[in-house]
mmCIF file of C-alpha atoms in Angstrom:
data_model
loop_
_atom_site.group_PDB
_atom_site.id
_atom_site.type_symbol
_atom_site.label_atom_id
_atom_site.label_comp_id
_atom_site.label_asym_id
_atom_site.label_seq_id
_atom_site.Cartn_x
_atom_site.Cartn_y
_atom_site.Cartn_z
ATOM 1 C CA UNK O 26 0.000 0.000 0.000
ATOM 2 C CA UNK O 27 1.588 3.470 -0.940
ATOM 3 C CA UNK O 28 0.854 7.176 -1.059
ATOM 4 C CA UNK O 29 1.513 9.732 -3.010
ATOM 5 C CA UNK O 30 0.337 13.012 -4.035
ATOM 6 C CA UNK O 31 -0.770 13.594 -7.531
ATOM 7 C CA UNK O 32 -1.064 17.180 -9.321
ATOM 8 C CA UNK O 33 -3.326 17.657 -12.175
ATOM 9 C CA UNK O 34 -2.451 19.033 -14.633
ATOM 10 C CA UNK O 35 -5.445 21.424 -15.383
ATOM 11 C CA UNK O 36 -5.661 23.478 -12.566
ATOM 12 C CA UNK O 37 -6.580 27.122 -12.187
ATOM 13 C CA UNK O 38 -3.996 29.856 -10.591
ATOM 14 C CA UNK O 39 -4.944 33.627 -10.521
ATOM 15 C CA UNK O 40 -3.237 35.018 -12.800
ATOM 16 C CA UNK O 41 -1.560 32.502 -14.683
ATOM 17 C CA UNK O 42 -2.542 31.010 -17.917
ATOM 18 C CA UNK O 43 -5.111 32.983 -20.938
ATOM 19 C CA UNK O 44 -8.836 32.558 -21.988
ATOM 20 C CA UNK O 45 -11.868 33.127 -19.989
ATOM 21 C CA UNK O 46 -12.537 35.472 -16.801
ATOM 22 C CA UNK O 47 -10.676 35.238 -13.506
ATOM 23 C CA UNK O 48 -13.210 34.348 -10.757
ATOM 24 C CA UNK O 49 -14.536 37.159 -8.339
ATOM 25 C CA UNK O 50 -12.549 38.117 -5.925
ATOM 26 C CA UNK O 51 -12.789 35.342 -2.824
ATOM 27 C CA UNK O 52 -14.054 33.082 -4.572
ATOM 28 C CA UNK O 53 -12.323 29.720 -3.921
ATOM 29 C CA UNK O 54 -10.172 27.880 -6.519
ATOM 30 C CA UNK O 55 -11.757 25.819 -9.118
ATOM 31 C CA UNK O 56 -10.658 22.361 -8.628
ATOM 32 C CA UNK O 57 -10.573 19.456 -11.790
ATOM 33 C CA UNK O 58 -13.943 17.463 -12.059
ATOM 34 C CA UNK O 59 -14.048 14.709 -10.229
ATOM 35 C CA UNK O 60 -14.827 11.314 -11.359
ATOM 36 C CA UNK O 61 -18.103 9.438 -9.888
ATOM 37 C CA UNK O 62 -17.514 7.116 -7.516
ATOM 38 C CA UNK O 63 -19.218 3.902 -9.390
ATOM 39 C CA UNK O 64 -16.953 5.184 -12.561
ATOM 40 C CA UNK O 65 -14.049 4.731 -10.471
ATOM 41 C CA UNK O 66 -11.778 1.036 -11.532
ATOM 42 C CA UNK O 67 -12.375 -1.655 -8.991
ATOM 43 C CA UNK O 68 -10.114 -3.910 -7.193
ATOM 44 C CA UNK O 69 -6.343 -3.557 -8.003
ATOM 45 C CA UNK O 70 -5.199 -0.052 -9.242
ATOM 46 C CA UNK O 71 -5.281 3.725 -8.388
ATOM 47 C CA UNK O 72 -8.470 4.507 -5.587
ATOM 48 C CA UNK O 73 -8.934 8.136 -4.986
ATOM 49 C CA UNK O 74 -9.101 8.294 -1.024
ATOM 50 C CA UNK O 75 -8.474 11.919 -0.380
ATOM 51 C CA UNK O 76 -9.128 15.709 -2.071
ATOM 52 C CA UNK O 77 -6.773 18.556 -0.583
ATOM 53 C CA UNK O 78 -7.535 21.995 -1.867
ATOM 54 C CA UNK O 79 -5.562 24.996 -1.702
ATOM 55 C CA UNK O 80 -5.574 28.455 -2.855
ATOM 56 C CA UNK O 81 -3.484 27.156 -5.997
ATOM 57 C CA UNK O 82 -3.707 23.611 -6.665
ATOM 58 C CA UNK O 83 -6.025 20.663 -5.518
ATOM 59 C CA UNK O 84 -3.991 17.508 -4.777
ATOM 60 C CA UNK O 85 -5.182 14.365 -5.098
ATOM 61 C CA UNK O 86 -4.063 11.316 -2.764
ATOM 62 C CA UNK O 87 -3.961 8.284 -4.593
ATOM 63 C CA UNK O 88 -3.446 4.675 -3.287
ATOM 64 C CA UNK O 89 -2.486 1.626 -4.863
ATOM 65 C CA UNK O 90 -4.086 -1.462 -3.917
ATOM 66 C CA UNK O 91 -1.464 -4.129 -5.114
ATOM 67 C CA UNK O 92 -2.339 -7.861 -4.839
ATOM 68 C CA UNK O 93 -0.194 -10.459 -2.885
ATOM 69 C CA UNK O 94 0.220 -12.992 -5.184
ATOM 70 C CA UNK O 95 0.503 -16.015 -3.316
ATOM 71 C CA UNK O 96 1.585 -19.473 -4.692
ATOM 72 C CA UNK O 97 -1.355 -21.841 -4.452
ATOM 73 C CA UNK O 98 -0.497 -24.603 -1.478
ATOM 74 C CA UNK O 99 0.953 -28.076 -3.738
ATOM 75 C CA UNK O 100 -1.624 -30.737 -3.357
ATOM 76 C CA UNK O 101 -1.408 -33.862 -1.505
ATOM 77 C CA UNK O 102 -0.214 -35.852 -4.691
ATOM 78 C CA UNK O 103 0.979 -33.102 -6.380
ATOM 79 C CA UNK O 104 4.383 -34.506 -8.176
ATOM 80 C CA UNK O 105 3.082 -37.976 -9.065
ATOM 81 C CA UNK O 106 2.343 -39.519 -12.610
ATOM 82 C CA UNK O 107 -1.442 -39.023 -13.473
ATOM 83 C CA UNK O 108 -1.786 -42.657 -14.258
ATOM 84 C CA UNK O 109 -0.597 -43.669 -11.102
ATOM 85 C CA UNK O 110 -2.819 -41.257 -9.300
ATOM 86 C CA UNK O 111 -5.801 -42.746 -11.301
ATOM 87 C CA UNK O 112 -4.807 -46.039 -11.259
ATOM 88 C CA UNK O 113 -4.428 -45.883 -7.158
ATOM 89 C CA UNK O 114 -7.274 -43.566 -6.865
ATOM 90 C CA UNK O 115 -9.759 -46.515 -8.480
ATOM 91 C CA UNK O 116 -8.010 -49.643 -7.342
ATOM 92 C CA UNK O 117 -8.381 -48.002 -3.609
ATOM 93 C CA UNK O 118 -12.141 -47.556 -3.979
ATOM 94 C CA UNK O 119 -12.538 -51.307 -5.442
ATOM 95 C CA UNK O 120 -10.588 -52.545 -2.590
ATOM 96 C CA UNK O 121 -12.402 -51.061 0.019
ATOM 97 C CA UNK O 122 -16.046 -51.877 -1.436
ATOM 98 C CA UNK O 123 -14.734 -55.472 -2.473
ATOM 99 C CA UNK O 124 -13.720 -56.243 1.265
ATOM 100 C CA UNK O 125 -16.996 -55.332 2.340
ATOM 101 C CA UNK O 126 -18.630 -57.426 -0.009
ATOM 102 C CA UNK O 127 -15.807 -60.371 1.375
ATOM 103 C CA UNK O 128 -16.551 -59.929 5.125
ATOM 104 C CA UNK O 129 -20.507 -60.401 3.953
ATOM 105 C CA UNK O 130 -20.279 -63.594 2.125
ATOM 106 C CA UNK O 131 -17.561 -64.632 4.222
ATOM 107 C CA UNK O 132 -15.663 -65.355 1.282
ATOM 108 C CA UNK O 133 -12.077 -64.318 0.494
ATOM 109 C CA UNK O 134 -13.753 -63.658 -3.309
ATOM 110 C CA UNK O 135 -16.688 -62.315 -2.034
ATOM 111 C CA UNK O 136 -17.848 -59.909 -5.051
ATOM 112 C CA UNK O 137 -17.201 -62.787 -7.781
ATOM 113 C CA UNK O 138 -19.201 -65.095 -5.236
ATOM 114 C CA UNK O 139 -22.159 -62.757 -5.914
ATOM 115 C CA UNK O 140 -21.566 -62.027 -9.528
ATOM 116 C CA UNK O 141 -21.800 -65.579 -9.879
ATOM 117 C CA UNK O 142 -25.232 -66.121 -7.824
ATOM 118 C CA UNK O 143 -26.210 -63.005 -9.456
ATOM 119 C CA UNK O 144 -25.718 -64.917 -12.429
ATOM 120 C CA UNK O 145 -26.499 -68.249 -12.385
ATOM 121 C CA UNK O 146 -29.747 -68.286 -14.247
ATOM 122 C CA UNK O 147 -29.571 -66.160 -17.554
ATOM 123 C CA UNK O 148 -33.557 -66.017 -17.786
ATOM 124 C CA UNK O 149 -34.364 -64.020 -14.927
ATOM 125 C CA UNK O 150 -30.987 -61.947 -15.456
ATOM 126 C CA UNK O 151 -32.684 -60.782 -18.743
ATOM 127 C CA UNK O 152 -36.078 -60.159 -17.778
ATOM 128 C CA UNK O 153 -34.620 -57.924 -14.985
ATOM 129 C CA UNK O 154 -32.178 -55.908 -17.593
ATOM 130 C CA UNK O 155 -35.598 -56.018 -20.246
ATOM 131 C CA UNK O 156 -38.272 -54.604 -17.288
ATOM 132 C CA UNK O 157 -35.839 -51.593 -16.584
ATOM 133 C CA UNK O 158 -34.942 -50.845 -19.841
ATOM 134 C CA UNK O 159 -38.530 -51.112 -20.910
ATOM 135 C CA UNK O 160 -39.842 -48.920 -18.263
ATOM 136 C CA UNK O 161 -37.131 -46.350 -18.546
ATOM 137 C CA UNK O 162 -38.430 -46.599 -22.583
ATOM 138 C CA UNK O 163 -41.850 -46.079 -21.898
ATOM 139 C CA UNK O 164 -41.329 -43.073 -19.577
ATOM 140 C CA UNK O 165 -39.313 -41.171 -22.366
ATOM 141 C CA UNK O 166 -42.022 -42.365 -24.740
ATOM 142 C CA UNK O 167 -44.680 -40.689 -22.486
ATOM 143 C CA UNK O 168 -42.706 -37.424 -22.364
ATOM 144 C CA UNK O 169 -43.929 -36.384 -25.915
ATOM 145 C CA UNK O 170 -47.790 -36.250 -24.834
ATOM 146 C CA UNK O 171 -47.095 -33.828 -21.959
ATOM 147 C CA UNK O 172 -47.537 -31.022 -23.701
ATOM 148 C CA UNK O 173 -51.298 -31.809 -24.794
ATOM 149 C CA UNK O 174 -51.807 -31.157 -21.130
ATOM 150 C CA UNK O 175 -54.668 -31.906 -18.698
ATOM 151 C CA UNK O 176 -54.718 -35.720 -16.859
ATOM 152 C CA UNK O 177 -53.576 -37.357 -19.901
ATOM 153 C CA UNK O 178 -50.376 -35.275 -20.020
ATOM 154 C CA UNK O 179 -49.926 -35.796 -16.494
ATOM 155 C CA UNK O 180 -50.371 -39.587 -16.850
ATOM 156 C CA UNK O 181 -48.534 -40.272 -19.789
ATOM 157 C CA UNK O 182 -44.797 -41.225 -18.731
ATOM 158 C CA UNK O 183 -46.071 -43.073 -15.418
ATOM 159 C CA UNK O 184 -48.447 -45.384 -17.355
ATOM 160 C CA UNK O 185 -46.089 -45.793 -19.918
ATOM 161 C CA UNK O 186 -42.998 -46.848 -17.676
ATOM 162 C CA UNK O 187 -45.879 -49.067 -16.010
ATOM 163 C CA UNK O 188 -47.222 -50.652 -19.484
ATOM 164 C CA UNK O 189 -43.998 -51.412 -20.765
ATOM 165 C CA UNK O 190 -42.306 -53.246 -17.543
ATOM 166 C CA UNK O 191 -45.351 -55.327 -17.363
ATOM 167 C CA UNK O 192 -44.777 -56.300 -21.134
ATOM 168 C CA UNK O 193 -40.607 -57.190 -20.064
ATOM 169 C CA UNK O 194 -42.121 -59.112 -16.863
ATOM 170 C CA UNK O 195 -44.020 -61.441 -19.578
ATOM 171 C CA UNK O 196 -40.930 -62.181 -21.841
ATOM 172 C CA UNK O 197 -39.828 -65.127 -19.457
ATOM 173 C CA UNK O 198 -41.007 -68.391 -21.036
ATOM 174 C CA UNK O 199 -39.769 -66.820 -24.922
ATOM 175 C CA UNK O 200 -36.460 -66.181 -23.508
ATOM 176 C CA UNK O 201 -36.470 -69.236 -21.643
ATOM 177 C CA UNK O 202 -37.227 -70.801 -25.053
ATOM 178 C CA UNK O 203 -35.004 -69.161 -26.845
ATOM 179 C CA UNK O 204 -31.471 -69.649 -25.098
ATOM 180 C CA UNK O 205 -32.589 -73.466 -24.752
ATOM 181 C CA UNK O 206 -31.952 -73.623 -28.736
ATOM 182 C CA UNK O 207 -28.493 -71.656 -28.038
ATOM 183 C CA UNK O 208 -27.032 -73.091 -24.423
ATOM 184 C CA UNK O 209 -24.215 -72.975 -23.339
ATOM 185 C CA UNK O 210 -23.987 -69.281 -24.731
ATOM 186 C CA UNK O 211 -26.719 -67.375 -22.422
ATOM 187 C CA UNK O 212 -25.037 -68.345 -19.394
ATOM 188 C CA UNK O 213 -21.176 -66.977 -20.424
ATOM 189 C CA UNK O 214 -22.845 -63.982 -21.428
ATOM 190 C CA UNK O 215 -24.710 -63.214 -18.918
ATOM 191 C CA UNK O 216 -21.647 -62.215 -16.419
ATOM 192 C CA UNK O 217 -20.561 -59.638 -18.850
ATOM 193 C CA UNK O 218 -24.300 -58.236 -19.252
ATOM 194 C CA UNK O 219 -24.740 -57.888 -15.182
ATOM 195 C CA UNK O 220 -21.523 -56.527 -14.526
ATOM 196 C CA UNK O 221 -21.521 -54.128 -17.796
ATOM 197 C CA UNK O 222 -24.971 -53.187 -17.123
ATOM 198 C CA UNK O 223 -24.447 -52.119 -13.109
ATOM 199 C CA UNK O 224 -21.167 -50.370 -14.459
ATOM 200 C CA UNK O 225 -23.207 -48.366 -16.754
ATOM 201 C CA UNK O 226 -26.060 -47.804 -14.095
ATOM 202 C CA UNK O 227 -23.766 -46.698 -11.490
ATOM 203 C CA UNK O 228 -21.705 -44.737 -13.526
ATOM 204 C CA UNK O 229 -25.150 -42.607 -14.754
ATOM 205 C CA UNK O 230 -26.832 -42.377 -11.676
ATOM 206 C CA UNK O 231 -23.929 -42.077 -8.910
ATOM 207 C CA UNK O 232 -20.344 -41.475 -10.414
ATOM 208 C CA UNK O 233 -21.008 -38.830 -12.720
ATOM 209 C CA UNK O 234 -22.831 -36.534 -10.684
ATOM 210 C CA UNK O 235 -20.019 -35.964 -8.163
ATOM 211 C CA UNK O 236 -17.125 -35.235 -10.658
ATOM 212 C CA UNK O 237 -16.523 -31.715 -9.326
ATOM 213 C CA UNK O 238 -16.666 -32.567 -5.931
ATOM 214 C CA UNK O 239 -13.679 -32.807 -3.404
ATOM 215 C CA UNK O 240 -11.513 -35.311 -4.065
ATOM 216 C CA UNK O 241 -12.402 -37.875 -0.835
ATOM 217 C CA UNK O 242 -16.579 -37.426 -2.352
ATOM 218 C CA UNK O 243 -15.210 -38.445 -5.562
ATOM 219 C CA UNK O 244 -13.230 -41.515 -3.858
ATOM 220 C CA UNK O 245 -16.159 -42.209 -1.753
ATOM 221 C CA UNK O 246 -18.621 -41.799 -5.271
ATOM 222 C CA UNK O 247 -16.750 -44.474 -6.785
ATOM 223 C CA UNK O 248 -16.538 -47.222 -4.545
ATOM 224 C CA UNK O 249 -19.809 -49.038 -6.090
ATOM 225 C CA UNK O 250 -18.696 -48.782 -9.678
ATOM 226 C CA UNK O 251 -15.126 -49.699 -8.852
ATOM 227 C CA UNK O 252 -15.790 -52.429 -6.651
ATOM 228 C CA UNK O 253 -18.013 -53.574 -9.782
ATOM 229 C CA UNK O 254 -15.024 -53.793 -12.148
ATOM 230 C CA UNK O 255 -12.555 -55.440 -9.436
ATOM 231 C CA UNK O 256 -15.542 -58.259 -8.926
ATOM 232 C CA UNK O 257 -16.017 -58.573 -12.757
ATOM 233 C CA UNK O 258 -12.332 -58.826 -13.189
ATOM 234 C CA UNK O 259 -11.674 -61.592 -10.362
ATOM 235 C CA UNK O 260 -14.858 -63.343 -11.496
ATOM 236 C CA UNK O 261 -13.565 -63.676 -15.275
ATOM 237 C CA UNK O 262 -11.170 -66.070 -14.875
ATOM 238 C CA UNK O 263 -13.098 -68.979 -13.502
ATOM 239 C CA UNK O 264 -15.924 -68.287 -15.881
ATOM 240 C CA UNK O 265 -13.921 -68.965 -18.793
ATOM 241 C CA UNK O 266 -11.965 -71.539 -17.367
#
């Protein structure tokens, strides 16, 4: 912060200069217009403060705000290879949710235990993936009647969703059908089609929507969908073996 006086340099003195009448006689000193406050620069830069004014000159004190710039604090992994980071930040998360899932089934391979009773039937595997997929269908379907308004507009989306989970509740004895003409296939598949579509799910409805946050929400955010991977990845093996 520093100080200084300023002179203008259009500034009236009896007697000096040519053009136009000398004031009346006691008549104080005509002093430089001054700016409006809300015209005035903001933040960093000259601030008029103060307004001294003699018989011959009007001084202007002027201050200079100048900014500390300080060096942003390093971060906690500041320094280390961004694939490292990423690949500790998700293997971390997958850890953590993946023991939980161990301690529960008592299991040392806890999450591919699941993922395999998850599993184990292809049939109602698919009629679960076809119900929410229809429903989430017929919602979006009903979204282009709600502009006609009144109860039908109102109605639309929640009987669609409804109509079209009841019609992927009723597709169990053609699938059942149809992946007894193509056995063993339905049931190596079907694995890849949990684990892909809870990946998906979680990603959309939980991951995504903390990607600004803090780093430890984000960590915290992606225990379900990491833990999802780590069980899909342990699972793999024995399923093809």
């Amino acid at each position: 912060m520093s100080a200084e006086p300023i002179e203008p340099t259009a500034v009236f003195a009896p007697g000096a200069g040519s053009g136009g009448s000398p004031p009346p006689p006691g008549a104080p000193p005509a002093a430089p217009p001054m700016p409006d406050w809300w015209n005035q620069p903001q933040g960093p830069g000259p601030q008029i403060v103060h307004v001294t004014v003699t018989e011959t000159h009007t001084h202007l004190i002027v201050e200079t705000a100048e900014e500390e710039a300080g060096e942003p604090e390093p971060g906690l992994f500041d320094g280390i290879n961004p694939r490292i980071r990423w690949g500790f930040f998700n293997a971390s998360a997958g850890a953590v949710g993946y023991s939980v899932l161990s301690a529960a089934a008592a299991d040392p391979l806890g999450g591919a235990v699941y993922l395999a009773q998850a599993s184990a039937d292809a049939v109602p595997l698919s009629v679960l993936v076809l119900t929410g997929g229809s429903a989430l269908a017929g919602w979006q379907l009903g979204r282009f009647f709600r502009g006609v308004g009144g109860l039908f507009g109102r109605l639309a989306s929640p009987v669609g969703a409804l109509g079209a989970a009841m019609w992927g509740q009723g597709t169990g004895p053609l699938l059942t059908a149809l992946y007894a003409e193509v056995d063993p296939w339905p049931g190596m598949v079907a694995p890849a089609v949990l684990a892909g579509g809870s990946a998906v799910a979680l990603w959309w409805l939980v991951d995504r929507r903390f990607l600004t946050r803090p780093l430890l929400v984000r960590w915290v955010a992606r225990i379900p969908l990491a833990t999802v991977v780590l069980s899909a990845a342990l699972y793999a093996p024995g399923a093809l073996s």
